[in-house]
PDB file of C-alpha atoms and ligand atoms in Angstrom:
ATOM      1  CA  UNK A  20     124.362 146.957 -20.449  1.00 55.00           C
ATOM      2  CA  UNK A  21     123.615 150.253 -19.367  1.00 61.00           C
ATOM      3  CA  UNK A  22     122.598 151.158 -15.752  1.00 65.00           C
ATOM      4  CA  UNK A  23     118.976 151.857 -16.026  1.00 84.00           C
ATOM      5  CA  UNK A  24     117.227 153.544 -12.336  1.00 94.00           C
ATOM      6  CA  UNK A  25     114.163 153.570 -12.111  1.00 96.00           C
ATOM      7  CA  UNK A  26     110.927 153.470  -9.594  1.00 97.00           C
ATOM      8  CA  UNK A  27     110.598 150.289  -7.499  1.00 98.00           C
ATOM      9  CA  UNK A  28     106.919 150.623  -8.895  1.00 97.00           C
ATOM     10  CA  UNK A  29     107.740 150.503 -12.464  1.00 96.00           C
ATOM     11  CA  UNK A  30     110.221 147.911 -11.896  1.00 96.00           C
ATOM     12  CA  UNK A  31     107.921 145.506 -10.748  1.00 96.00           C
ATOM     13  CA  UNK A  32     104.935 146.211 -12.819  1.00 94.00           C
ATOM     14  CA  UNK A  33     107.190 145.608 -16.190  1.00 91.00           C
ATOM     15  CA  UNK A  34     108.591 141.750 -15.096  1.00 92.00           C
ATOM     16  CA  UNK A  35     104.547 141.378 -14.612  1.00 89.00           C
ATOM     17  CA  UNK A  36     103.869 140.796 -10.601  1.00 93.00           C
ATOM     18  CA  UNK A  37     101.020 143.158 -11.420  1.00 93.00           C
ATOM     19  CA  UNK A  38      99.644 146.557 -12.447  1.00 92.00           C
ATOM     20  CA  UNK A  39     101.561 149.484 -10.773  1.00 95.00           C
ATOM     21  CA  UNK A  40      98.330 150.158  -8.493  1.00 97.00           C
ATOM     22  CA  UNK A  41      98.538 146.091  -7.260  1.00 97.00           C
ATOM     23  CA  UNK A  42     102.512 146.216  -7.142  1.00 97.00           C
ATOM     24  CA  UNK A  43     102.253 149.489  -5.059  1.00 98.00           C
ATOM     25  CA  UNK A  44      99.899 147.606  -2.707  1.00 98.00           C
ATOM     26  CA  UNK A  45     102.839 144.475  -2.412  1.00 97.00           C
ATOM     27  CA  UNK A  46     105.219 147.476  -1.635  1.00 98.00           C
ATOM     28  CA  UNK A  47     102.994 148.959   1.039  1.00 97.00           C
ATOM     29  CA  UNK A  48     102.016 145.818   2.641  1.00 97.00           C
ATOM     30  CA  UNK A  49     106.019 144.792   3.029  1.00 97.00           C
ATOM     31  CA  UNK A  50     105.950 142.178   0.536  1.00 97.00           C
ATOM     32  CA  UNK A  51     109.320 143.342  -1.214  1.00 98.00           C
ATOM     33  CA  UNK A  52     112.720 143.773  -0.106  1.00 98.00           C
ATOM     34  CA  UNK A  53     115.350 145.175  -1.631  1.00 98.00           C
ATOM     35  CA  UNK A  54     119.150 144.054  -1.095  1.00 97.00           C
ATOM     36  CA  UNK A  55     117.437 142.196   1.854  1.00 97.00           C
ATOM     37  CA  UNK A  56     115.778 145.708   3.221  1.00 98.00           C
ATOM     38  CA  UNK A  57     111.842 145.802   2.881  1.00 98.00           C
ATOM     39  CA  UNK A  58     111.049 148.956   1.341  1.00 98.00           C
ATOM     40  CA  UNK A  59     107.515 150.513   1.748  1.00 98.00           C
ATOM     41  CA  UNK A  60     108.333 153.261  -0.532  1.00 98.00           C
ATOM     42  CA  UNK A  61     106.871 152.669  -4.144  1.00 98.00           C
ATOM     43  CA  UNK A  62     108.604 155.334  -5.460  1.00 97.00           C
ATOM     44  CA  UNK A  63     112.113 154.054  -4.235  1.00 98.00           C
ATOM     45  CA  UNK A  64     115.067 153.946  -7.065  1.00 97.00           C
ATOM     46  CA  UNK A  65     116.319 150.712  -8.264  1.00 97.00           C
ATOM     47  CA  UNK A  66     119.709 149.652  -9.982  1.00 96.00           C
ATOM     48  CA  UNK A  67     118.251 147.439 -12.640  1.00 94.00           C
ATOM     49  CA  UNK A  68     121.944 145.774 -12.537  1.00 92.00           C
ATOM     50  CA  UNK A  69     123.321 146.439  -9.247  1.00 95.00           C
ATOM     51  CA  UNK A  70     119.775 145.765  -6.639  1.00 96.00           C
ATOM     52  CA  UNK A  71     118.622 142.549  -5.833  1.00 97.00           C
ATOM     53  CA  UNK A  72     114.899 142.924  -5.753  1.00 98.00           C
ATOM     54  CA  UNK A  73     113.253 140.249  -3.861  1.00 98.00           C
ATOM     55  CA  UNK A  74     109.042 139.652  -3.755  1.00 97.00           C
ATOM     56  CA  UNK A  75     108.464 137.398  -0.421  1.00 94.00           C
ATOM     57  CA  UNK A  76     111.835 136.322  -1.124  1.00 94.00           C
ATOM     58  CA  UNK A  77     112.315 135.378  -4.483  1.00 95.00           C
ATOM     59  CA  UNK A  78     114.559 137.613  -6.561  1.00 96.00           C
ATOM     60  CA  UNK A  79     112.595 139.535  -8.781  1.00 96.00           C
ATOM     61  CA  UNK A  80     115.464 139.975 -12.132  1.00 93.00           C
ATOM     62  CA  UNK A  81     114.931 142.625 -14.595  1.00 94.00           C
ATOM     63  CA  UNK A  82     114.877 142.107 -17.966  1.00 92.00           C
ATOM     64  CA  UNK A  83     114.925 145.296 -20.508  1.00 91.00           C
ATOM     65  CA  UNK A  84     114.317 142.982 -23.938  1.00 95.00           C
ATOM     66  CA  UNK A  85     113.119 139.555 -24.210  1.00 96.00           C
ATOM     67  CA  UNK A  86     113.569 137.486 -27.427  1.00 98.00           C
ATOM     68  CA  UNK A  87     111.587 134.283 -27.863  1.00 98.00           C
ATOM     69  CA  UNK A  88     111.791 131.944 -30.853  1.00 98.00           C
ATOM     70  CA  UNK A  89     107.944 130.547 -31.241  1.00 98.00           C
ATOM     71  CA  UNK A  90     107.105 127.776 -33.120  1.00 98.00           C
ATOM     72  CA  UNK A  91     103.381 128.821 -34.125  1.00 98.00           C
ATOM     73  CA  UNK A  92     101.097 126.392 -34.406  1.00 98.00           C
ATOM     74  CA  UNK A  93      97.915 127.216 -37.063  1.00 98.00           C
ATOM     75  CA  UNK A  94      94.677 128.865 -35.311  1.00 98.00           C
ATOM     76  CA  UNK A  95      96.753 131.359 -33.465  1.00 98.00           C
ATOM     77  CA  UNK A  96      96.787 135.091 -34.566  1.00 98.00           C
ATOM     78  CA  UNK A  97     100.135 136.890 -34.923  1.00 98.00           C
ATOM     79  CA  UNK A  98      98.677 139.922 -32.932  1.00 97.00           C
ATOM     80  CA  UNK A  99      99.223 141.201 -29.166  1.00 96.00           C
ATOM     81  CA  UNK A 100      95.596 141.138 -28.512  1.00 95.00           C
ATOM     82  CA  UNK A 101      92.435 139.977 -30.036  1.00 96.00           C
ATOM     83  CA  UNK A 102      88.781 139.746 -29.166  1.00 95.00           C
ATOM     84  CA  UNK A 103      88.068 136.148 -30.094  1.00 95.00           C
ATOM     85  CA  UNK A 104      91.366 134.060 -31.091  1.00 97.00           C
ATOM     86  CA  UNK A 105      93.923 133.107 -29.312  1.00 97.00           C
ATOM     87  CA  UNK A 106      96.821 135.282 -29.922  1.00 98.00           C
ATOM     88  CA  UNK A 107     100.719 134.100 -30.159  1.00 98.00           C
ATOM     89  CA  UNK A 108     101.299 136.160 -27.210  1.00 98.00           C
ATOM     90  CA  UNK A 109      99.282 134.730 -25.133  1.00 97.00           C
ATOM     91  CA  UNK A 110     101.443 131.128 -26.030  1.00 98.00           C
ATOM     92  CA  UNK A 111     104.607 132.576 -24.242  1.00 97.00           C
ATOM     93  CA  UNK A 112     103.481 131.667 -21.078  1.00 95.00           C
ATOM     94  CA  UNK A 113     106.663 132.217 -19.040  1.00 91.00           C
ATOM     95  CA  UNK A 114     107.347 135.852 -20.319  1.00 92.00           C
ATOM     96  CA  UNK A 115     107.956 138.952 -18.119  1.00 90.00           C
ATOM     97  CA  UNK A 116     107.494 141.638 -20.308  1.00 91.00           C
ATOM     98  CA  UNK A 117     104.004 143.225 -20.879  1.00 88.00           C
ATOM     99  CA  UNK A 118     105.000 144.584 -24.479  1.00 91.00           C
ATOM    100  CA  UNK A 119     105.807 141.815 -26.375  1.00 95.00           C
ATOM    101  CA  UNK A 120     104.809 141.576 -29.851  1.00 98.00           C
ATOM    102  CA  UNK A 121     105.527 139.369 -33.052  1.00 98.00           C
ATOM    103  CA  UNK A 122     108.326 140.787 -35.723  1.00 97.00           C
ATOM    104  CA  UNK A 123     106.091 140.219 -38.754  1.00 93.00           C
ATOM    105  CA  UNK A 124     102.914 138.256 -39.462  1.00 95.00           C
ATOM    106  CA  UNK A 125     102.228 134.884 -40.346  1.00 98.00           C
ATOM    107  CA  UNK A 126      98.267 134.558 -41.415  1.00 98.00           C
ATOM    108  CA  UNK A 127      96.474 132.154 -38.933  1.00 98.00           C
ATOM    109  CA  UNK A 128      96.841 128.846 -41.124  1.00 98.00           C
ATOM    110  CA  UNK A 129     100.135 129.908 -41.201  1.00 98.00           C
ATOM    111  CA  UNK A 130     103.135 127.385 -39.070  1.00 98.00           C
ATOM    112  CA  UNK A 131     106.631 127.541 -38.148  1.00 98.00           C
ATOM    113  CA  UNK A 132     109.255 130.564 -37.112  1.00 98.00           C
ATOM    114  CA  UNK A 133     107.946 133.637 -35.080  1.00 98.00           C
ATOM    115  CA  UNK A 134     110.416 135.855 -33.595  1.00 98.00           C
ATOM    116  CA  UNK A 135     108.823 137.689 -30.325  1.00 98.00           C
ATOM    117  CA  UNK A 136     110.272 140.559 -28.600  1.00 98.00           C
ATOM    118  CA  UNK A 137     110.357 143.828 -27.526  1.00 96.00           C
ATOM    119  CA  UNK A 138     113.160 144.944 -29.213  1.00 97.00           C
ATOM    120  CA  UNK A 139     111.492 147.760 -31.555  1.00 97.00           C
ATOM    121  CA  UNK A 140     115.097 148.196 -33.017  1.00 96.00           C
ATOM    122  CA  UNK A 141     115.706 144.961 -34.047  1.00 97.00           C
ATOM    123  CA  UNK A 142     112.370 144.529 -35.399  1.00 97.00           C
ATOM    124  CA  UNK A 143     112.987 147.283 -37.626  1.00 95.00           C
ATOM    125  CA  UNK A 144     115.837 146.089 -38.938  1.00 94.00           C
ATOM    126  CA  UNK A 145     114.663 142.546 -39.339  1.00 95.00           C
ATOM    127  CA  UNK A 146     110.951 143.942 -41.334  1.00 94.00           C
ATOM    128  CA  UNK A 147     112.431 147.355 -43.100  1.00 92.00           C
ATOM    129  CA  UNK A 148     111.755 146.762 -46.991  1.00 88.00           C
ATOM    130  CA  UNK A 149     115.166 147.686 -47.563  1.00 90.00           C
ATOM    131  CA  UNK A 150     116.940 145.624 -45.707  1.00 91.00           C
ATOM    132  CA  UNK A 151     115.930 142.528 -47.963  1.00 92.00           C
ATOM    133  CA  UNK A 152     116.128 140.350 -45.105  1.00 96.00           C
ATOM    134  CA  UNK A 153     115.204 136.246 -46.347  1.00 96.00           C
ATOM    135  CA  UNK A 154     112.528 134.718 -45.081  1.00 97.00           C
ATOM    136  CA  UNK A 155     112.366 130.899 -45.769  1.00 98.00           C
ATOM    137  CA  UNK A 156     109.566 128.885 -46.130  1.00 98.00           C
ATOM    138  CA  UNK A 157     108.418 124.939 -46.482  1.00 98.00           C
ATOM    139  CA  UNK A 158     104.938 124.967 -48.321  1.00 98.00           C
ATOM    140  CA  UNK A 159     102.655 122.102 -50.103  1.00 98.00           C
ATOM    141  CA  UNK A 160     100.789 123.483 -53.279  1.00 98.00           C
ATOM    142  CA  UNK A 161      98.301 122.387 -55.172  1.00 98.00           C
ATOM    143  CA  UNK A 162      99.179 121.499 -58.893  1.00 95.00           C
ATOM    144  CA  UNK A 163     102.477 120.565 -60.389  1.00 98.00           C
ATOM    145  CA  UNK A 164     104.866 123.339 -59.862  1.00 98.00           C
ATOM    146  CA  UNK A 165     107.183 123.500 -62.576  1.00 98.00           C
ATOM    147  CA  UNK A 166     110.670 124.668 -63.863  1.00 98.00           C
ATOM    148  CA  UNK A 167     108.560 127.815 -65.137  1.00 98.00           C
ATOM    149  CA  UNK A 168     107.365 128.811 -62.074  1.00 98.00           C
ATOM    150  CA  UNK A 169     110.725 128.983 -60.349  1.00 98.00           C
ATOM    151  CA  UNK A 170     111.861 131.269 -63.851  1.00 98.00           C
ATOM    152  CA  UNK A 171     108.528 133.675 -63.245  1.00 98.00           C
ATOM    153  CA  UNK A 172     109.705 133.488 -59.529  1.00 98.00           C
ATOM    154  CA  UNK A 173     113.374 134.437 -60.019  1.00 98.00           C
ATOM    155  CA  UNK A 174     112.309 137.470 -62.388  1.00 97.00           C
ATOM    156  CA  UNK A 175     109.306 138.587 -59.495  1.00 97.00           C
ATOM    157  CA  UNK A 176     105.661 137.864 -60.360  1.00 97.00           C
ATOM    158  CA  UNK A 177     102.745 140.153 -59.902  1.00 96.00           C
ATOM    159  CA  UNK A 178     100.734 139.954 -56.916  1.00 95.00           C
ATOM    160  CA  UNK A 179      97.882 142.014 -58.685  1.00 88.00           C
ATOM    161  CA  UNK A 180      96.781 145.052 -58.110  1.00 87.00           C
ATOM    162  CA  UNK A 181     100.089 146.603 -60.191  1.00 91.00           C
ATOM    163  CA  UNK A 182     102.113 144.941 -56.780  1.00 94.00           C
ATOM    164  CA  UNK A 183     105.060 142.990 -58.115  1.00 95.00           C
ATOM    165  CA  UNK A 184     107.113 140.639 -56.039  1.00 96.00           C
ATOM    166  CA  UNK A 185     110.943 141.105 -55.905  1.00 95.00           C
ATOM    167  CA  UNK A 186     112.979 137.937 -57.240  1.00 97.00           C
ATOM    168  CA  UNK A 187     112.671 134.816 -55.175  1.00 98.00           C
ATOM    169  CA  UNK A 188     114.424 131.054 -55.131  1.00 98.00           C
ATOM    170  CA  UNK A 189     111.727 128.447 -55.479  1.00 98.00           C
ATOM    171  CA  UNK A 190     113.063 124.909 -54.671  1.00 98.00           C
ATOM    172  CA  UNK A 191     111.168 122.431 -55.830  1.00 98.00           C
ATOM    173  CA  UNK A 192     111.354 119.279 -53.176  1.00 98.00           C
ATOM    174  CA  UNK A 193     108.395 117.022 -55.197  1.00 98.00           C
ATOM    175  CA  UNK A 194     106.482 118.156 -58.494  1.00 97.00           C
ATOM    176  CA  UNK A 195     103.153 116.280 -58.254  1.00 97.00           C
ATOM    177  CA  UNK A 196      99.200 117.020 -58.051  1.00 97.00           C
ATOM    178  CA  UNK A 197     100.509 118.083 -54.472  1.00 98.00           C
ATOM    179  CA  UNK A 198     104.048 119.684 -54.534  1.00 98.00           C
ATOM    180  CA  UNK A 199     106.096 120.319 -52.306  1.00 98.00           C
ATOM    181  CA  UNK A 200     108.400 123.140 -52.438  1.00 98.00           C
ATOM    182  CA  UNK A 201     110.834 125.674 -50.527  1.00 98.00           C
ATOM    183  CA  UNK A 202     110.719 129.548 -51.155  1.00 98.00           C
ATOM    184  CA  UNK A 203     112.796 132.246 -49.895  1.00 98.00           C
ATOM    185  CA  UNK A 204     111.460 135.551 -50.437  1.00 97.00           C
ATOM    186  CA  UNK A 205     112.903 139.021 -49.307  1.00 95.00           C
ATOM    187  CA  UNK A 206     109.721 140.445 -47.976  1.00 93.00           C
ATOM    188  CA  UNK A 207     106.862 140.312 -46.268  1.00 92.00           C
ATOM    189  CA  UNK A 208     103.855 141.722 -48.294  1.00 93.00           C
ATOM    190  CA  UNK A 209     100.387 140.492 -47.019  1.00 94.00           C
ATOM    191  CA  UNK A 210      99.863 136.853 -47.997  1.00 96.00           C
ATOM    192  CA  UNK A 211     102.612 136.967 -50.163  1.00 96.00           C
ATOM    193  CA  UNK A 212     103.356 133.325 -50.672  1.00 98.00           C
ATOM    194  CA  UNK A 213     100.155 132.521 -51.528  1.00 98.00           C
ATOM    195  CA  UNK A 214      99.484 135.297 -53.584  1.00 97.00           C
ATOM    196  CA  UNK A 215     103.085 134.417 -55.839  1.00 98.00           C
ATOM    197  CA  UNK A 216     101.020 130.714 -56.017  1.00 98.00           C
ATOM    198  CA  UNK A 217      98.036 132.360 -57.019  1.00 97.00           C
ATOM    199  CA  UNK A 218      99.969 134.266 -59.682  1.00 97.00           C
ATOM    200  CA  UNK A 219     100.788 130.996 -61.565  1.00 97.00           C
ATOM    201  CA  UNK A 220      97.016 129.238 -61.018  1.00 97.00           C
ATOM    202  CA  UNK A 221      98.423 127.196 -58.052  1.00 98.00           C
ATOM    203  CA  UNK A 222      97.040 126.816 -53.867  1.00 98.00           C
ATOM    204  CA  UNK A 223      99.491 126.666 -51.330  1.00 98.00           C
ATOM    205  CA  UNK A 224      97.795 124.321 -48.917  1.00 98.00           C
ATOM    206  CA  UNK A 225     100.054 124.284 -45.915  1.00 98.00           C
ATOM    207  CA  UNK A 226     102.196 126.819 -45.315  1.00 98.00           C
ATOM    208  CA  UNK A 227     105.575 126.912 -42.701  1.00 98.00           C
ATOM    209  CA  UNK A 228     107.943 129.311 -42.093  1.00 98.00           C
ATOM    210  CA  UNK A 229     111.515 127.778 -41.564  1.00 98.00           C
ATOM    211  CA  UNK A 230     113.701 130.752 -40.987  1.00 98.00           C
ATOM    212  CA  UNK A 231     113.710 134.945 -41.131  1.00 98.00           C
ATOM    213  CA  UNK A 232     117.447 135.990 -41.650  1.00 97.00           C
ATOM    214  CA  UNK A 233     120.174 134.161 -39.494  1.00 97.00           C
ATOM    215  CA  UNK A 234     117.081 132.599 -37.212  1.00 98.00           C
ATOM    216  CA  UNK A 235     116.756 129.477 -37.927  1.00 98.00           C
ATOM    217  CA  UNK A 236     113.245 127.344 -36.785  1.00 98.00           C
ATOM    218  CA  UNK A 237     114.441 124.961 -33.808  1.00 98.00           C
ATOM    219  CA  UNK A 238     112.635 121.522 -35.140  1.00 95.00           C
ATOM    220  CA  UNK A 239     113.003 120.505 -31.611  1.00 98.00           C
ATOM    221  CA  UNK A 240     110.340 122.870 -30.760  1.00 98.00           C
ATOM    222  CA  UNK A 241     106.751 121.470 -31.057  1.00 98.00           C
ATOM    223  CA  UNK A 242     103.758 123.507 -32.732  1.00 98.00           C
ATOM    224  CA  UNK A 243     103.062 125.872 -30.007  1.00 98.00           C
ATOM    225  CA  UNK A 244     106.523 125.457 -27.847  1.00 98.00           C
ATOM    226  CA  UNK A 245     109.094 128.225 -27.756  1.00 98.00           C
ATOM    227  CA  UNK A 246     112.341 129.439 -25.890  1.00 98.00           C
ATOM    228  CA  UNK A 247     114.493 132.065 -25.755  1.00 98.00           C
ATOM    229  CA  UNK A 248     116.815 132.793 -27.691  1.00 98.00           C
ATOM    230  CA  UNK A 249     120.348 131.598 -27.635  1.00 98.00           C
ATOM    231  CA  UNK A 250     123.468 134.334 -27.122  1.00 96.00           C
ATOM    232  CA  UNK A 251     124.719 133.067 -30.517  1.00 98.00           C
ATOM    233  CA  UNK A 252     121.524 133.460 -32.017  1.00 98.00           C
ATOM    234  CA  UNK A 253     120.886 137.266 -30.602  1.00 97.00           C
ATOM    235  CA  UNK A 254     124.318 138.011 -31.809  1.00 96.00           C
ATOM    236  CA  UNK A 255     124.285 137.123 -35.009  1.00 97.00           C
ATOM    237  CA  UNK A 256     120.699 139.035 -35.741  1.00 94.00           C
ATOM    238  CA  UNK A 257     121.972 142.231 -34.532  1.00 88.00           C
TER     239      UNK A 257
HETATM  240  N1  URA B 305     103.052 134.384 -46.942  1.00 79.38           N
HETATM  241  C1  URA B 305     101.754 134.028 -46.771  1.00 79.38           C
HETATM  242  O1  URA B 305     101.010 133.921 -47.728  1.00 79.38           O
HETATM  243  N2  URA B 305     101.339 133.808 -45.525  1.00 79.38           N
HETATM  244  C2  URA B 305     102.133 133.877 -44.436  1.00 79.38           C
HETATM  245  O2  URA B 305     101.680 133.634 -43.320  1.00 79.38           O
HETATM  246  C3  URA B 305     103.470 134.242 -44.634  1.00 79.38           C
HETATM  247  C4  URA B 305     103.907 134.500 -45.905  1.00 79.38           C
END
């Protein structure tokens, strides 16, 4: 990784002890050492790699990107912030970072895989139309799905509004009044599941994503658990 400097301030106010005015209070007061030196200086430079930042003598690690795989449970709102709902943010409890956010949406009802980082770059990748990433998902829909609907799904339906959606693979797991059914779809176009359902007079009822490229949902991880993710995992995004 590269050597990043940067204000003893800053430093702390990113991993989240507090805002820079409360961390430059900590600093003043003689609340942080650095390599075992307090420092009273809150503009003092620190060696993200090389300094060992301590706040009443617990090291204080940098981290420059955070990746969290969330399991999101329904009633949360894929959103950093939000007036009245709980958001999936607020559900990483543990994180450092102050600019988290979700890679992608998934509507409120909505369960299953959430990637969040701060890794604009990889969420870029992961999201950009053209990169056709899959997205899998496990849904229950109302009606009999059939062996036409996964023919109109290969070819793309329309979403209305002259919106088509691109080919997609539509497993069907059990064709009943309620069926149940896996879809993998190569974008992310507002309620797009639902709307392909719509397209051939069905309701998708419950709705879980299961995997967004090489990420695969951890079924270890109850609804509103999450961890970080694995080197192996990272690696193979990027
Ligand atoms: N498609 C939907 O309709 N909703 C989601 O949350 C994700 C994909």
């Amino acid at each position: 990784m590269a050597v990043i400097m940067m204000r003893l301030d800053k430093y702390l106010a990113d991993m989240g002890i507090g805002t820079r005015t409360e961390v430059k209070k900590l600093i003043r007061q003689g609340k942080i050492a650095v390599d075992g030196a307090v420092i009273k200086s809150p503009e003092a430079k620190i060696d993200t790699e090389k300094n060992l930042v301590t706040l009443g003598g617990k090291p204080v690690s940098y981290e420059t990107f955070e990746y969290y795989m969330l399991n999101k449970p329904a009633g949360v709102v894929s959103a950093t912030t939000d007036a009245k709902d709980k958001t999936v943010i607020d559900l990483i409890e543990t994180r450092k970072r102050k600019d988290l956010f979700p890679v992608g949406r998934l509507d409120k009802d909505t369960e299953g895989l959430l990637l969040i980082t701060n890794d604009g770059e990889l969420a870029h990748r992961l999201l950009a139309p053209k990169k056709h990433v899959d997205k899998g998902y496990y849904a229950k829909v109302e009606g009999v799905v059939t062996e036409e609907d996964q023919k109109a799904f290969a070819e793309g339906v329309s979403l209305g509004g002259g919106e088509m959606a691109r080919p997609a693979e539509l497993e069907i797991i059990v064709s009943d009044e309620i069926s149940e059914i896996r879809l993998t779809i190569q974008e992310g176009k507002f309620h797009q599941v639902k709307r392909m359902f719509e397209s051939v007079g069905k309701k998708v009822i419950y709705l879980k994503r299961l995997s967004m490229g090489t990420l695969v949902l951890d079924e270890t991880l109850a609804l509103g658990e999450y961890r970080k993710l694995t080197e192996e995992e990272l690696k193979a995004l990027c």
